[in-house]
Coordinates of C-alpha atoms in Angstrom, one line a residue:
Chain M
M93 CA 40.3 47.3 -23.9
S94 CA 39.5 47.5 -20.2
T95 CA 41.3 46.4 -17.1
H96 CA 40.4 46.0 -13.5
S97 CA 39.8 49.3 -11.7
G98 CA 42.8 48.8 -9.5
A99 CA 41.2 48.3 -6.1
P100 CA 42.4 45.1 -4.5
L101 CA 39.9 42.2 -5.0
K102 CA 39.1 40.0 -2.1
V103 CA 38.2 36.4 -2.6
L104 CA 36.8 34.4 0.3
V105 CA 36.6 30.6 0.2
L106 CA 34.2 29.0 2.6
I107 CA 35.4 25.6 3.6
K108 CA 34.3 22.8 5.9
Y109 CA 36.1 20.4 8.2
A110 CA 34.2 17.2 7.6
P111 CA 34.6 13.5 8.4
D112 CA 36.8 11.7 5.9
P113 CA 34.5 9.5 3.8
Q114 CA 37.2 6.9 3.6
F115 CA 36.6 5.9 7.2
P116 CA 33.3 4.7 8.7
R117 CA 31.3 7.7 9.8
S118 CA 28.6 7.7 12.5
L119 CA 26.3 10.0 14.4
G120 CA 26.6 10.4 18.1
P121 CA 24.0 9.4 20.7
A122 CA 20.8 11.4 21.6
D123 CA 22.3 13.0 24.8
E124 CA 25.0 14.5 22.6
S125 CA 22.4 15.8 20.2
Y126 CA 23.5 13.3 17.5
R127 CA 26.7 15.3 16.9
L128 CA 28.9 13.8 14.2
D129 CA 32.1 12.2 15.3
R130 CA 34.7 14.5 13.7
S131 CA 37.8 12.7 14.9
E132 CA 38.8 11.5 11.4
S133 CA 38.1 14.8 9.6
V134 CA 39.7 16.6 6.8
L135 CA 39.2 19.6 4.6
S136 CA 36.1 18.4 2.8
E137 CA 37.1 17.0 -0.6
L138 CA 34.6 19.0 -2.5
D139 CA 35.8 22.2 -0.9
E140 CA 39.3 21.6 -2.2
Y141 CA 37.8 22.4 -5.6
A142 CA 36.6 25.7 -4.3
V143 CA 40.1 26.5 -3.0
E144 CA 41.7 25.5 -6.3
S145 CA 39.2 27.6 -8.3
A146 CA 39.8 30.6 -6.1
L147 CA 43.6 30.2 -6.4
R148 CA 43.3 30.0 -10.2
L149 CA 41.2 33.1 -10.3
A150 CA 43.8 35.0 -8.4
E151 CA 46.6 33.6 -10.5
S152 CA 44.8 34.6 -13.7
R153 CA 45.2 38.3 -12.7
P154 CA 48.9 38.5 -11.8
D155 CA 48.9 42.3 -12.4
D156 CA 45.9 42.9 -10.1
E157 CA 45.9 42.6 -6.4
V158 CA 43.7 39.6 -5.8
S159 CA 43.9 38.0 -2.3
V160 CA 42.4 34.7 -1.3
T161 CA 41.2 34.0 2.3
A162 CA 40.0 30.6 3.5
L163 CA 37.5 30.5 6.3
T164 CA 35.8 27.8 8.3
M165 CA 33.5 27.6 11.2
G166 CA 33.7 24.7 13.6
P167 CA 35.4 23.3 16.7
E168 CA 39.1 24.2 17.3
G169 CA 40.3 21.1 15.4
A170 CA 38.6 22.6 12.3
G171 CA 41.7 24.8 12.0
A172 CA 43.3 21.8 10.3
A173 CA 41.1 22.5 7.2
V174 CA 42.3 26.1 7.1
K175 CA 45.9 24.9 7.4
K176 CA 45.4 22.6 4.4
A177 CA 44.0 25.6 2.4
L178 CA 47.0 27.7 3.4
Q179 CA 49.3 24.9 2.2
M180 CA 47.4 24.8 -1.1
G181 CA 48.2 28.5 -1.5
V182 CA 45.6 30.8 0.0
D183 CA 47.1 34.0 1.5
D184 CA 45.5 33.8 4.9
G185 CA 42.9 31.9 7.0
V186 CA 40.2 32.4 9.6
L187 CA 38.8 29.9 12.0
V188 CA 35.5 31.0 13.5
T189 CA 35.1 29.0 16.7
D190 CA 32.9 29.6 19.8
E191 CA 31.1 27.2 22.2
A192 CA 27.8 28.9 21.3
L193 CA 28.1 27.7 17.7
A194 CA 27.6 24.0 18.5
G195 CA 24.4 22.6 16.9
S196 CA 24.0 25.4 14.3
D197 CA 21.7 24.4 11.5
A198 CA 22.0 25.8 7.9
L199 CA 20.1 29.0 8.8
A200 CA 22.3 29.8 11.8
T201 CA 25.5 28.8 10.0
S202 CA 24.7 31.1 7.1
R203 CA 24.2 33.9 9.5
V204 CA 27.8 33.4 10.8
L205 CA 29.3 32.9 7.4
A206 CA 27.6 36.0 6.0
A207 CA 28.7 38.1 8.9
A208 CA 32.3 36.9 8.3
A209 CA 32.1 37.7 4.6
Q210 CA 30.8 41.2 5.5
K211 CA 33.6 41.8 8.0
L212 CA 36.3 40.7 5.5
G213 CA 34.7 42.8 2.8
A214 CA 34.8 39.9 0.3
D215 CA 34.1 40.8 -3.3
L216 CA 33.7 37.2 -4.3
V217 CA 32.7 34.3 -2.0
V218 CA 33.4 30.8 -3.3
T219 CA 32.0 27.5 -1.8
G220 CA 32.2 23.9 -2.8
M221 CA 29.2 22.2 -4.5
T222 CA 28.0 20.6 -1.2
S223 CA 29.4 19.4 2.1
T224 CA 30.4 15.7 2.2
D225 CA 28.6 15.2 5.5
A226 CA 25.2 17.1 5.7
E227 CA 25.0 17.3 1.8
T228 CA 22.5 20.1 1.8
A229 CA 24.2 22.3 -0.9
V230 CA 22.4 25.4 0.5
M231 CA 25.2 27.6 1.8
V232 CA 25.9 29.4 -1.6
S233 CA 22.3 30.5 -1.8
M234 CA 21.8 31.4 1.9
V235 CA 25.0 33.4 2.2
A236 CA 24.2 35.2 -1.1
S237 CA 20.7 35.9 0.1
R238 CA 21.9 37.4 3.4
L239 CA 24.5 39.5 1.6
G240 CA 21.9 40.6 -0.9
R241 CA 24.1 39.4 -3.7
A242 CA 23.7 37.6 -7.0
Q243 CA 24.8 33.9 -7.1
L244 CA 26.1 31.4 -9.6
G245 CA 25.8 28.0 -8.2
L246 CA 27.3 24.7 -9.3
A247 CA 29.7 26.1 -11.9
D248 CA 31.7 23.6 -13.8
A249 CA 34.2 26.2 -15.0
V250 CA 34.8 29.8 -13.8
E251 CA 37.0 32.7 -14.9
F252 CA 37.1 36.5 -14.4
T253 CA 35.4 38.6 -17.0
E254 CA 37.9 40.5 -19.1
D255 CA 37.7 43.6 -16.9
A256 CA 37.6 41.5 -13.7
T257 CA 34.3 43.1 -12.6
G258 CA 32.5 39.8 -12.9
I259 CA 32.7 36.1 -13.2
N260 CA 31.9 34.0 -16.2
G261 CA 30.7 30.5 -15.3
R262 CA 29.5 27.5 -17.1
R263 CA 26.7 25.3 -15.6
E264 CA 24.6 22.3 -16.8
I265 CA 20.9 22.8 -16.3
N266 CA 18.1 20.5 -17.5
G267 CA 20.1 19.0 -20.4
S268 CA 21.7 22.2 -21.5
R269 CA 25.2 23.7 -21.0
N270 CA 24.7 27.3 -20.1
D271 CA 27.2 30.1 -19.9
Y272 CA 26.5 32.9 -17.3
T273 CA 28.0 36.1 -16.3
V274 CA 27.6 37.5 -12.8
A275 CA 28.7 40.9 -11.7
L276 CA 30.8 41.3 -8.5
P277 CA 30.2 41.3 -5.7
A278 CA 28.8 37.8 -6.0
V279 CA 28.7 34.3 -4.4
I280 CA 29.5 31.2 -6.4
S281 CA 29.8 27.5 -5.9
V282 CA 32.0 25.2 -8.0
T283 CA 31.6 21.5 -8.8
D284 CA 34.1 18.7 -9.0
Q285 CA 34.3 19.4 -12.8
T286 CA 36.5 22.4 -12.1
P287 CA 40.3 21.7 -12.3
N288 CA 41.6 19.1 -9.9
P289 CA 42.9 20.5 -6.6
R290 CA 46.7 20.8 -6.3
Y291 CA 48.8 18.8 -3.9
P292 CA 50.9 21.1 -1.7
N293 CA 54.6 20.4 -2.1
F294 CA 57.1 20.5 0.7
R295 CA 58.0 24.1 0.1
A296 CA 54.3 25.1 0.1
I297 CA 53.8 23.3 3.4
L298 CA 56.7 25.1 5.0
A299 CA 55.6 28.5 3.6
A300 CA 52.1 27.9 5.0
R301 CA 53.5 28.0 8.6
K302 CA 54.3 31.6 8.2
K303 CA 50.9 32.6 6.8
P304 CA 48.5 34.5 9.0
M305 CA 45.6 32.6 10.5
A306 CA 43.1 34.4 12.7
T307 CA 40.7 32.9 15.2
W308 CA 37.5 34.7 15.7
D309 CA 34.7 34.2 18.2
L310 CA 31.2 35.5 18.2
S311 CA 32.1 38.9 19.5
D312 CA 34.5 39.4 16.5
L313 CA 31.4 39.1 14.3
E314 CA 29.1 41.1 16.5
L315 CA 26.8 38.2 16.9
R316 CA 25.0 37.2 20.1
P317 CA 25.0 33.6 21.4
E318 CA 21.2 33.3 20.9
E319 CA 21.6 34.1 17.2
V320 CA 23.6 30.9 16.6
G321 CA 23.9 27.3 17.7
R322 CA 20.8 25.5 18.7
A323 CA 19.1 28.7 20.0
G324 CA 19.6 30.4 16.6
S325 CA 18.5 27.5 14.5
A326 CA 15.1 26.8 13.0
T327 CA 15.3 23.1 13.0
T328 CA 15.6 20.4 15.7
V329 CA 17.1 17.0 15.1
V330 CA 14.7 14.7 17.0
E331 CA 16.2 11.4 16.0
A332 CA 19.3 10.0 14.2
G333 CA 20.9 6.7 13.5
N334 CA 22.8 4.6 11.1
V335 CA 21.2 3.0 8.2
P336 CA 21.7 -0.8 8.0
S337 CA 23.7 -1.4 4.8
R338 CA 22.3 -3.5 2.0
Q339 CA 23.0 -7.2 2.3
G340 CA 25.1 -8.7 -0.5
G341 CA 23.7 -11.8 -2.2
K342 CA 25.3 -14.6 -4.1
V343 CA 28.8 -14.1 -5.7
I344 CA 30.0 -16.4 -8.4
T345 CA 33.3 -16.6 -10.2
D346 CA 33.2 -16.5 -14.0
D347 CA 33.7 -20.0 -15.3
G348 CA 33.1 -18.9 -18.9
E349 CA 29.4 -18.9 -18.6
A350 CA 28.7 -16.2 -16.0
G351 CA 27.0 -14.1 -18.6
L352 CA 24.4 -16.8 -18.9
S353 CA 24.0 -17.1 -15.1
L354 CA 23.5 -13.3 -15.1
V355 CA 20.6 -13.6 -17.5
D356 CA 19.1 -16.5 -15.5
F357 CA 19.2 -14.4 -12.4
L358 CA 17.5 -11.5 -14.2
Q359 CA 14.8 -13.8 -15.5
E360 CA 14.2 -15.4 -12.0
R361 CA 13.8 -11.9 -10.6
G362 CA 11.3 -10.9 -13.3
L363 CA 13.7 -8.2 -14.5
L364 CA 13.9 -9.4 -18.0
R365 CA 11.0 -8.5 -20.3
L366 CA 11.0 -11.1 -23.1
D367 CA 8.5 -9.3 -25.3
G368 CA 11.4 -7.5 -26.9
N369 CA 9.7 -4.1 -26.8
A370 CA 12.1 -2.6 -24.4
S371 CA 15.0 -3.3 -26.7
E372 CA 13.2 -2.1 -29.8
T373 CA 12.0 1.2 -28.5
A374 CA 15.1 2.1 -26.7
A375 CA 17.6 1.2 -29.4
P376 CA 15.9 1.3 -32.8
E377 CA 19.3 1.2 -34.5
Q378 CA 19.8 -2.4 -33.2
E379 CA 16.9 -3.6 -35.3
A380 CA 17.7 -1.6 -38.4
Chain X
M115 CA -3.1 27.2 6.6
S116 CA -1.9 27.1 3.0
T117 CA 0.9 25.1 1.4
I118 CA 3.1 26.3 -1.4
L119 CA 4.6 23.9 -4.0
Y120 CA 7.4 25.7 -5.8
L121 CA 8.3 24.5 -9.4
D122 CA 10.8 26.2 -11.5
E123 CA 9.1 24.9 -14.6
I124 CA 5.8 23.1 -15.1
T125 CA 5.6 20.5 -17.9
S126 CA 2.5 18.9 -19.3
P127 CA 2.0 16.1 -18.6
L128 CA 3.4 16.8 -15.1
D129 CA 6.6 15.0 -14.6
E130 CA 6.7 12.0 -12.2
H131 CA 8.4 13.8 -9.3
T132 CA 5.9 16.7 -9.4
A133 CA 3.0 14.3 -9.5
E134 CA 4.4 12.5 -6.5
L135 CA 4.7 15.8 -4.5
L136 CA 1.1 16.6 -5.4
G137 CA 0.2 13.2 -3.8
L138 CA 1.6 14.1 -0.4
G139 CA -1.9 14.1 0.9
E140 CA -3.0 15.9 4.0
L141 CA 0.2 17.9 4.0
L142 CA -1.1 19.8 1.0
E143 CA -4.0 21.7 2.6
D144 CA -5.0 24.7 0.5
L145 CA -2.4 24.1 -2.1
M146 CA -1.0 26.9 -4.2
V147 CA 1.7 26.4 -6.8
V148 CA 4.4 29.1 -7.3
S149 CA 6.3 29.0 -10.6
A150 CA 8.9 31.1 -12.2
A151 CA 7.4 30.4 -15.7
T152 CA 3.8 30.6 -16.8
P153 CA 2.4 27.1 -17.3
S154 CA 0.4 26.0 -20.3
Q155 CA -3.4 25.6 -20.3
E156 CA -3.0 21.9 -20.2
A157 CA -0.7 22.1 -17.2
L158 CA -3.1 24.4 -15.4
A159 CA -5.9 21.9 -16.0
E160 CA -3.8 19.1 -14.7
L161 CA -2.7 21.0 -11.6
G162 CA -6.4 21.8 -10.9
R163 CA -7.3 18.1 -11.1
A164 CA -4.4 17.4 -8.7
G165 CA -5.8 19.8 -6.1
A166 CA -4.1 23.2 -6.8
T167 CA -6.4 26.2 -6.9
H168 CA -3.9 28.8 -8.0
V169 CA -0.6 29.1 -9.8
V170 CA 1.3 32.2 -8.7
V171 CA 3.5 33.5 -11.4
P172 CA 5.6 36.7 -11.7
D173 CA 4.3 39.6 -13.8
A174 CA 7.8 40.1 -15.1
D175 CA 10.2 37.8 -17.1
L176 CA 12.7 36.3 -14.7
G177 CA 14.9 35.1 -17.5
A178 CA 17.5 32.7 -16.3
S179 CA 18.5 34.8 -13.2
L180 CA 19.8 31.8 -11.2
A181 CA 17.7 31.9 -8.0
V182 CA 17.8 35.6 -7.2
N183 CA 14.4 36.7 -8.7
Q184 CA 12.8 33.3 -8.4
A185 CA 13.5 33.6 -4.6
R186 CA 12.0 37.2 -4.6
L187 CA 8.9 35.8 -6.2
L188 CA 8.7 33.0 -3.6
V189 CA 9.3 35.4 -0.7
A190 CA 6.5 37.7 -2.0
A191 CA 4.2 34.7 -2.2
V192 CA 5.1 33.6 1.3
A193 CA 4.5 37.1 2.7
E194 CA 1.0 37.0 1.1
L195 CA 0.0 33.5 1.8
E196 CA 1.8 32.8 5.1
P197 CA 2.1 29.1 4.4
R198 CA 3.0 26.4 6.9
V199 CA 5.2 24.7 4.4
V200 CA 6.9 25.4 1.1
I201 CA 7.8 22.2 -0.7
A202 CA 9.7 21.7 -3.9
P203 CA 11.4 18.8 -5.7
A204 CA 14.9 18.1 -4.4
A205 CA 16.6 19.4 -7.6
P206 CA 19.5 21.9 -7.9
L207 CA 17.6 24.9 -9.1
E208 CA 14.7 24.5 -6.7
T209 CA 17.1 23.9 -3.8
E210 CA 18.8 27.2 -4.6
V211 CA 15.5 29.1 -4.7
L212 CA 14.2 27.6 -1.5
A213 CA 17.5 28.1 0.4
R214 CA 17.7 31.8 -0.7
A215 CA 14.0 32.4 0.3
A216 CA 14.5 30.6 3.6
A217 CA 17.4 32.9 4.5
A218 CA 15.5 35.9 3.5
T219 CA 12.6 35.0 5.7
E220 CA 14.7 33.5 8.6
S221 CA 12.9 30.2 8.1
A222 CA 13.9 26.5 8.4
I223 CA 15.3 24.8 5.3
I224 CA 15.4 21.0 5.2
T225 CA 16.7 19.4 2.0
G226 CA 16.3 16.0 0.5
A227 CA 13.3 14.8 2.6
Q228 CA 12.6 11.1 2.1
T229 CA 9.4 11.1 4.1
V230 CA 7.4 14.0 5.4
A231 CA 4.9 13.3 8.2
P232 CA 1.8 15.4 8.8
D233 CA 3.5 16.9 11.9
L234 CA 6.4 17.9 9.6
S235 CA 8.8 15.3 11.0
I236 CA 11.1 14.8 8.1
T237 CA 13.4 11.8 7.5
K238 CA 16.5 12.5 5.5
S239 CA 19.6 10.6 4.5
V240 CA 23.0 11.9 5.6
L241 CA 26.6 10.7 5.4
S242 CA 26.3 9.3 1.9
G243 CA 23.3 7.2 2.8
T244 CA 25.0 5.5 5.8
G245 CA 23.0 7.6 8.3
Y246 CA 19.6 9.2 8.7
T247 CA 18.2 12.0 10.7
V248 CA 14.6 13.0 11.7
V249 CA 14.4 16.8 11.7
R250 CA 11.5 19.0 12.7
P251 CA 11.2 22.7 11.7
R252 CA 10.5 25.3 14.3
S253 CA 9.8 28.4 12.2
G254 CA 6.4 29.6 11.1
T255 CA 7.1 28.6 7.5
A256 CA 9.3 25.6 6.7
F257 CA 11.0 25.2 3.3
I258 CA 11.4 21.6 2.4
T259 CA 12.9 19.9 -0.7
V260 CA 11.6 16.4 -1.3
E261 CA 13.3 13.4 -2.9
K262 CA 11.6 11.1 -5.4
G263 CA 9.6 8.4 -3.7
A264 CA 8.3 10.4 -0.8
G265 CA 4.7 10.4 -2.0
S266 CA 2.7 8.6 -4.7
A267 CA 0.8 10.3 -7.4
R268 CA -2.9 10.5 -6.4
E269 CA -5.8 10.0 -8.6
L270 CA -6.9 13.1 -10.4
Q271 CA -10.3 14.5 -9.5
D272 CA -12.8 16.4 -11.6
A273 CA -11.9 19.9 -10.7
A274 CA -11.6 23.3 -12.4
P275 CA -8.2 24.3 -13.8
A276 CA -5.8 26.1 -11.5
E277 CA -6.1 29.9 -11.9
L278 CA -3.2 32.1 -12.8
Y279 CA -2.3 34.7 -10.1
P280 CA 0.3 37.1 -11.4
L281 CA 2.3 38.7 -8.6
P282 CA 3.9 42.1 -9.2
L283 CA 7.7 41.8 -8.9
Q284 CA 10.6 44.1 -8.8
T285 CA 13.5 42.2 -10.3
S286 CA 17.1 42.8 -9.1
A287 CA 20.6 42.2 -10.5
A288 CA 21.4 38.5 -11.0
A289 CA 23.5 36.2 -13.1
E290 CA 22.9 36.6 -16.8
L291 CA 22.6 33.8 -19.3
V292 CA 24.8 34.6 -22.2
R293 CA 24.8 31.3 -24.1
T294 CA 23.0 28.0 -24.0
Q295 CA 23.7 24.8 -25.8
P296 CA 21.6 21.7 -25.6
L297 CA 23.5 18.5 -24.6
D298 CA 23.1 15.5 -26.8
T299 CA 21.3 12.8 -24.7
G300 CA 21.1 10.3 -27.5
S301 CA 18.3 7.7 -28.0
R302 CA 18.8 5.9 -24.7
P303 CA 16.4 6.5 -21.7
G304 CA 17.4 9.2 -19.2
L305 CA 19.7 8.0 -16.4
E306 CA 17.5 9.3 -13.5
T307 CA 14.2 7.8 -14.8
A308 CA 15.4 4.6 -16.5
D309 CA 14.0 1.3 -15.3
V310 CA 17.4 -0.4 -16.0
V311 CA 20.9 1.2 -15.8
V312 CA 24.1 -0.5 -17.0
A313 CA 27.1 1.4 -15.6
G314 CA 30.8 1.2 -16.2
G315 CA 33.9 2.2 -14.2
R316 CA 37.6 1.8 -14.2
G317 CA 37.3 -1.9 -15.3
T318 CA 36.2 -0.7 -18.8
Q319 CA 39.7 0.6 -19.2
G320 CA 38.2 3.4 -21.3
D321 CA 36.1 1.2 -23.7
F322 CA 32.4 1.5 -23.0
S323 CA 31.2 -0.5 -25.9
D324 CA 30.5 -3.6 -23.8
V325 CA 28.5 -1.5 -21.3
E326 CA 26.6 0.2 -24.1
D327 CA 25.9 -3.1 -25.8
L328 CA 24.3 -4.7 -22.7
A329 CA 22.4 -1.5 -22.1
D330 CA 20.9 -1.6 -25.5
A331 CA 20.0 -5.3 -25.2
L332 CA 18.2 -4.4 -21.9
G333 CA 16.7 -1.1 -23.1
A334 CA 18.8 0.5 -20.4
A335 CA 20.4 3.9 -19.7
V336 CA 24.2 4.0 -19.5
G337 CA 25.8 5.2 -16.3
A338 CA 29.4 5.6 -15.1
S339 CA 31.6 5.9 -12.0
R340 CA 33.3 9.2 -11.2
V341 CA 36.7 7.7 -12.4
A342 CA 35.2 6.9 -15.8
A343 CA 33.7 10.3 -16.2
D344 CA 36.8 12.1 -14.9
E345 CA 39.0 10.1 -17.3
G346 CA 36.7 11.4 -20.1
W347 CA 35.7 7.9 -21.2
I348 CA 32.1 9.0 -21.1
G349 CA 30.3 12.3 -20.6
H350 CA 30.0 13.7 -17.0
E351 CA 26.2 13.6 -17.4
A352 CA 26.5 9.8 -17.1
Q353 CA 28.1 9.9 -13.7
V354 CA 26.2 8.2 -10.9
G355 CA 26.8 9.2 -7.2
Q356 CA 27.3 12.0 -4.8
T357 CA 28.5 14.5 -7.4
G358 CA 26.5 13.0 -10.2
R359 CA 23.0 11.6 -10.7
S360 CA 20.9 9.4 -8.5
V361 CA 19.2 6.5 -10.2
S362 CA 15.8 4.9 -9.3
A363 CA 16.1 1.9 -11.6
D364 CA 14.7 -1.5 -10.8
L365 CA 17.9 -3.0 -12.0
Y366 CA 21.4 -1.5 -11.8
V367 CA 24.3 -3.4 -13.4
A368 CA 27.7 -2.1 -12.1
A369 CA 30.5 -3.3 -14.4
G370 CA 34.1 -2.7 -13.4
I371 CA 32.9 -0.3 -10.6
S372 CA 34.6 -0.9 -7.2
G373 CA 31.7 0.7 -5.2
A374 CA 33.1 3.6 -3.3
V375 CA 30.7 5.2 -0.9
Q376 CA 30.4 8.3 -3.1
H377 CA 29.2 6.1 -5.9
V378 CA 26.9 3.9 -3.9
V379 CA 25.0 6.9 -2.5
G380 CA 23.5 7.3 -6.0
L381 CA 22.0 3.9 -5.7
R382 CA 19.8 4.4 -2.7
Q383 CA 16.7 4.2 -4.7
A384 CA 17.8 1.3 -6.9
G385 CA 16.1 -2.1 -6.8
T386 CA 18.3 -5.0 -7.7
I387 CA 22.0 -4.5 -8.0
V388 CA 24.3 -6.7 -10.1
A389 CA 28.0 -6.3 -10.0
V390 CA 30.8 -7.6 -12.3
N391 CA 34.3 -7.0 -11.1
T392 CA 37.7 -8.7 -11.4
D393 CA 38.5 -7.8 -7.7
E394 CA 36.7 -10.2 -5.4
D395 CA 37.3 -7.8 -2.5
A396 CA 35.6 -4.9 -4.2
P397 CA 33.1 -3.2 -1.8
I398 CA 30.4 -3.3 -4.5
F399 CA 30.0 -7.1 -3.8
E400 CA 28.9 -6.2 -0.3
I401 CA 25.8 -4.6 -1.6
A402 CA 25.1 -6.5 -4.8
D403 CA 22.2 -8.9 -5.0
F404 CA 24.2 -10.9 -7.5
G405 CA 27.9 -10.7 -8.0
I406 CA 30.2 -12.0 -10.7
V407 CA 34.0 -12.1 -10.1
G408 CA 35.2 -11.8 -13.7
K409 CA 36.0 -9.6 -16.6
L410 CA 33.2 -7.4 -17.8
Q411 CA 34.7 -7.8 -21.3
D412 CA 33.7 -11.5 -21.1
V413 CA 30.5 -11.4 -19.1
L414 CA 28.7 -8.4 -20.6
P415 CA 28.8 -9.5 -24.3
Q416 CA 27.8 -13.0 -23.4
A417 CA 24.9 -11.7 -21.3
A418 CA 23.8 -9.2 -24.1
Q419 CA 23.9 -12.0 -26.6
E420 CA 21.8 -14.3 -24.3
V421 CA 19.2 -11.5 -23.7
R422 CA 18.8 -11.1 -27.4
R423 CA 18.6 -14.9 -28.0
R424 CA 15.9 -15.4 -25.3
R425 CA 13.9 -12.6 -26.8
G426 CA 14.1 -14.3 -30.1

């Protein structure tokens, strides 16, 4: 039988303040570098799973000292995402904000987040599966790479190993369900198959007000302005716009024969192969 | 300047997505493939006919190290070949490997390219498909993951098989695979490659038999909304949308699915969309080519029966 060595474990959750997908979202004009309108933003829904998983990891080791910190990088308003994480139950929060950060691409963002993880001395870094705005899903790999650590991305379930020196994670890859173990320190990302994020109750909301929340700028991370933002990025957005949505077609109300109308529609569109092969090859048991 | 195509695994025959990437034309000057696993002789012959001269493989077994050592291999290959671009299919494993290698080499990473122009202007979808951006890399090497549909498979030429080029590699600590269990995919076609998909959501109320019946009549794959997968009515592998799979079917039948933006993003590559829903205000009707306001439990069985009748 083995237990954790005793040194406090630090878990860092990287979160993003992203536009709420329930409202229409749009990109800004060219003279504003196509920046996303963040007025209706929230703690990114998929990052709530990362917060929940980090909290459950900490709660699974009540006898060990496991602390959970939530950190975001963004404009001042992004502090709202950290506040939400504090209400959910993380111990403390950090907002990294600096004018020079505007326009950072994935490469520059990962530089900032890795520097922050280093400063905090995080043993385990947790991210969501992807952001709900840029949808690149690269941060887990880029932060792990910069920290020189192993990674376990897109885990559907995570737990500490018995001795809490590593993480067991389950992931689906190419039609298989795989179980992995990764030794700490490590960087992981969790999917929306992990347990549902908790709703903070009134008491938790009040308690969150007393929790420490730090605000850091570049000098706190010993980064120079030219290493971040547009200057520190390796990509340039040259054009952006909104995609015209698909146009809806005819809508009918079922009069008892809509199933037949549906088949007529498919036949008109040439979407119904009447040779019968598709049906036989795909579902042999239907013919048996 | 050379181009690297990174593939985690190489099948023979080459899968459709890989064949498309090999068809990206003038982008692929002096093409080398880098792969974590040694391909078969048949695959080497096919890659050769598709224009690749070499396949760089590690001289050590990378196991299932989840990106760490695959990225080391790719970084070593990039250092040797100094390519202008490294491309890979936009898939989870390949994205991890390219992102890790991009950070290690301080290079641009652009994911989910829908088109790649010869000057490396890349169009990609953002905000669940409601927006797009055109992005250009500024670093010496650009790492790009490419969606299905960006190229078209080119005709194979008479050419020598690609040659193996083993690269010495020091592996380092990574996630370890302790157990693997194949998931049962059944006899239906795969969701991502199927020509027809019939999907069910909340409106099934947990009973997918009508969805499955129409799917079998049409030779279709079965899909689901996030609600249906979260409720456990069907396996998560059937989920279509932002946190599930994307479909590229010619026909997508959405039954009892309201059409939240997170679901619809998985339909970007779909052809015709048919929706059946009891709520006439469901957003799915705004994008459906043909909509039926009604109960899927009435409409789907009738349609399935009619399909079978017309087929004789």
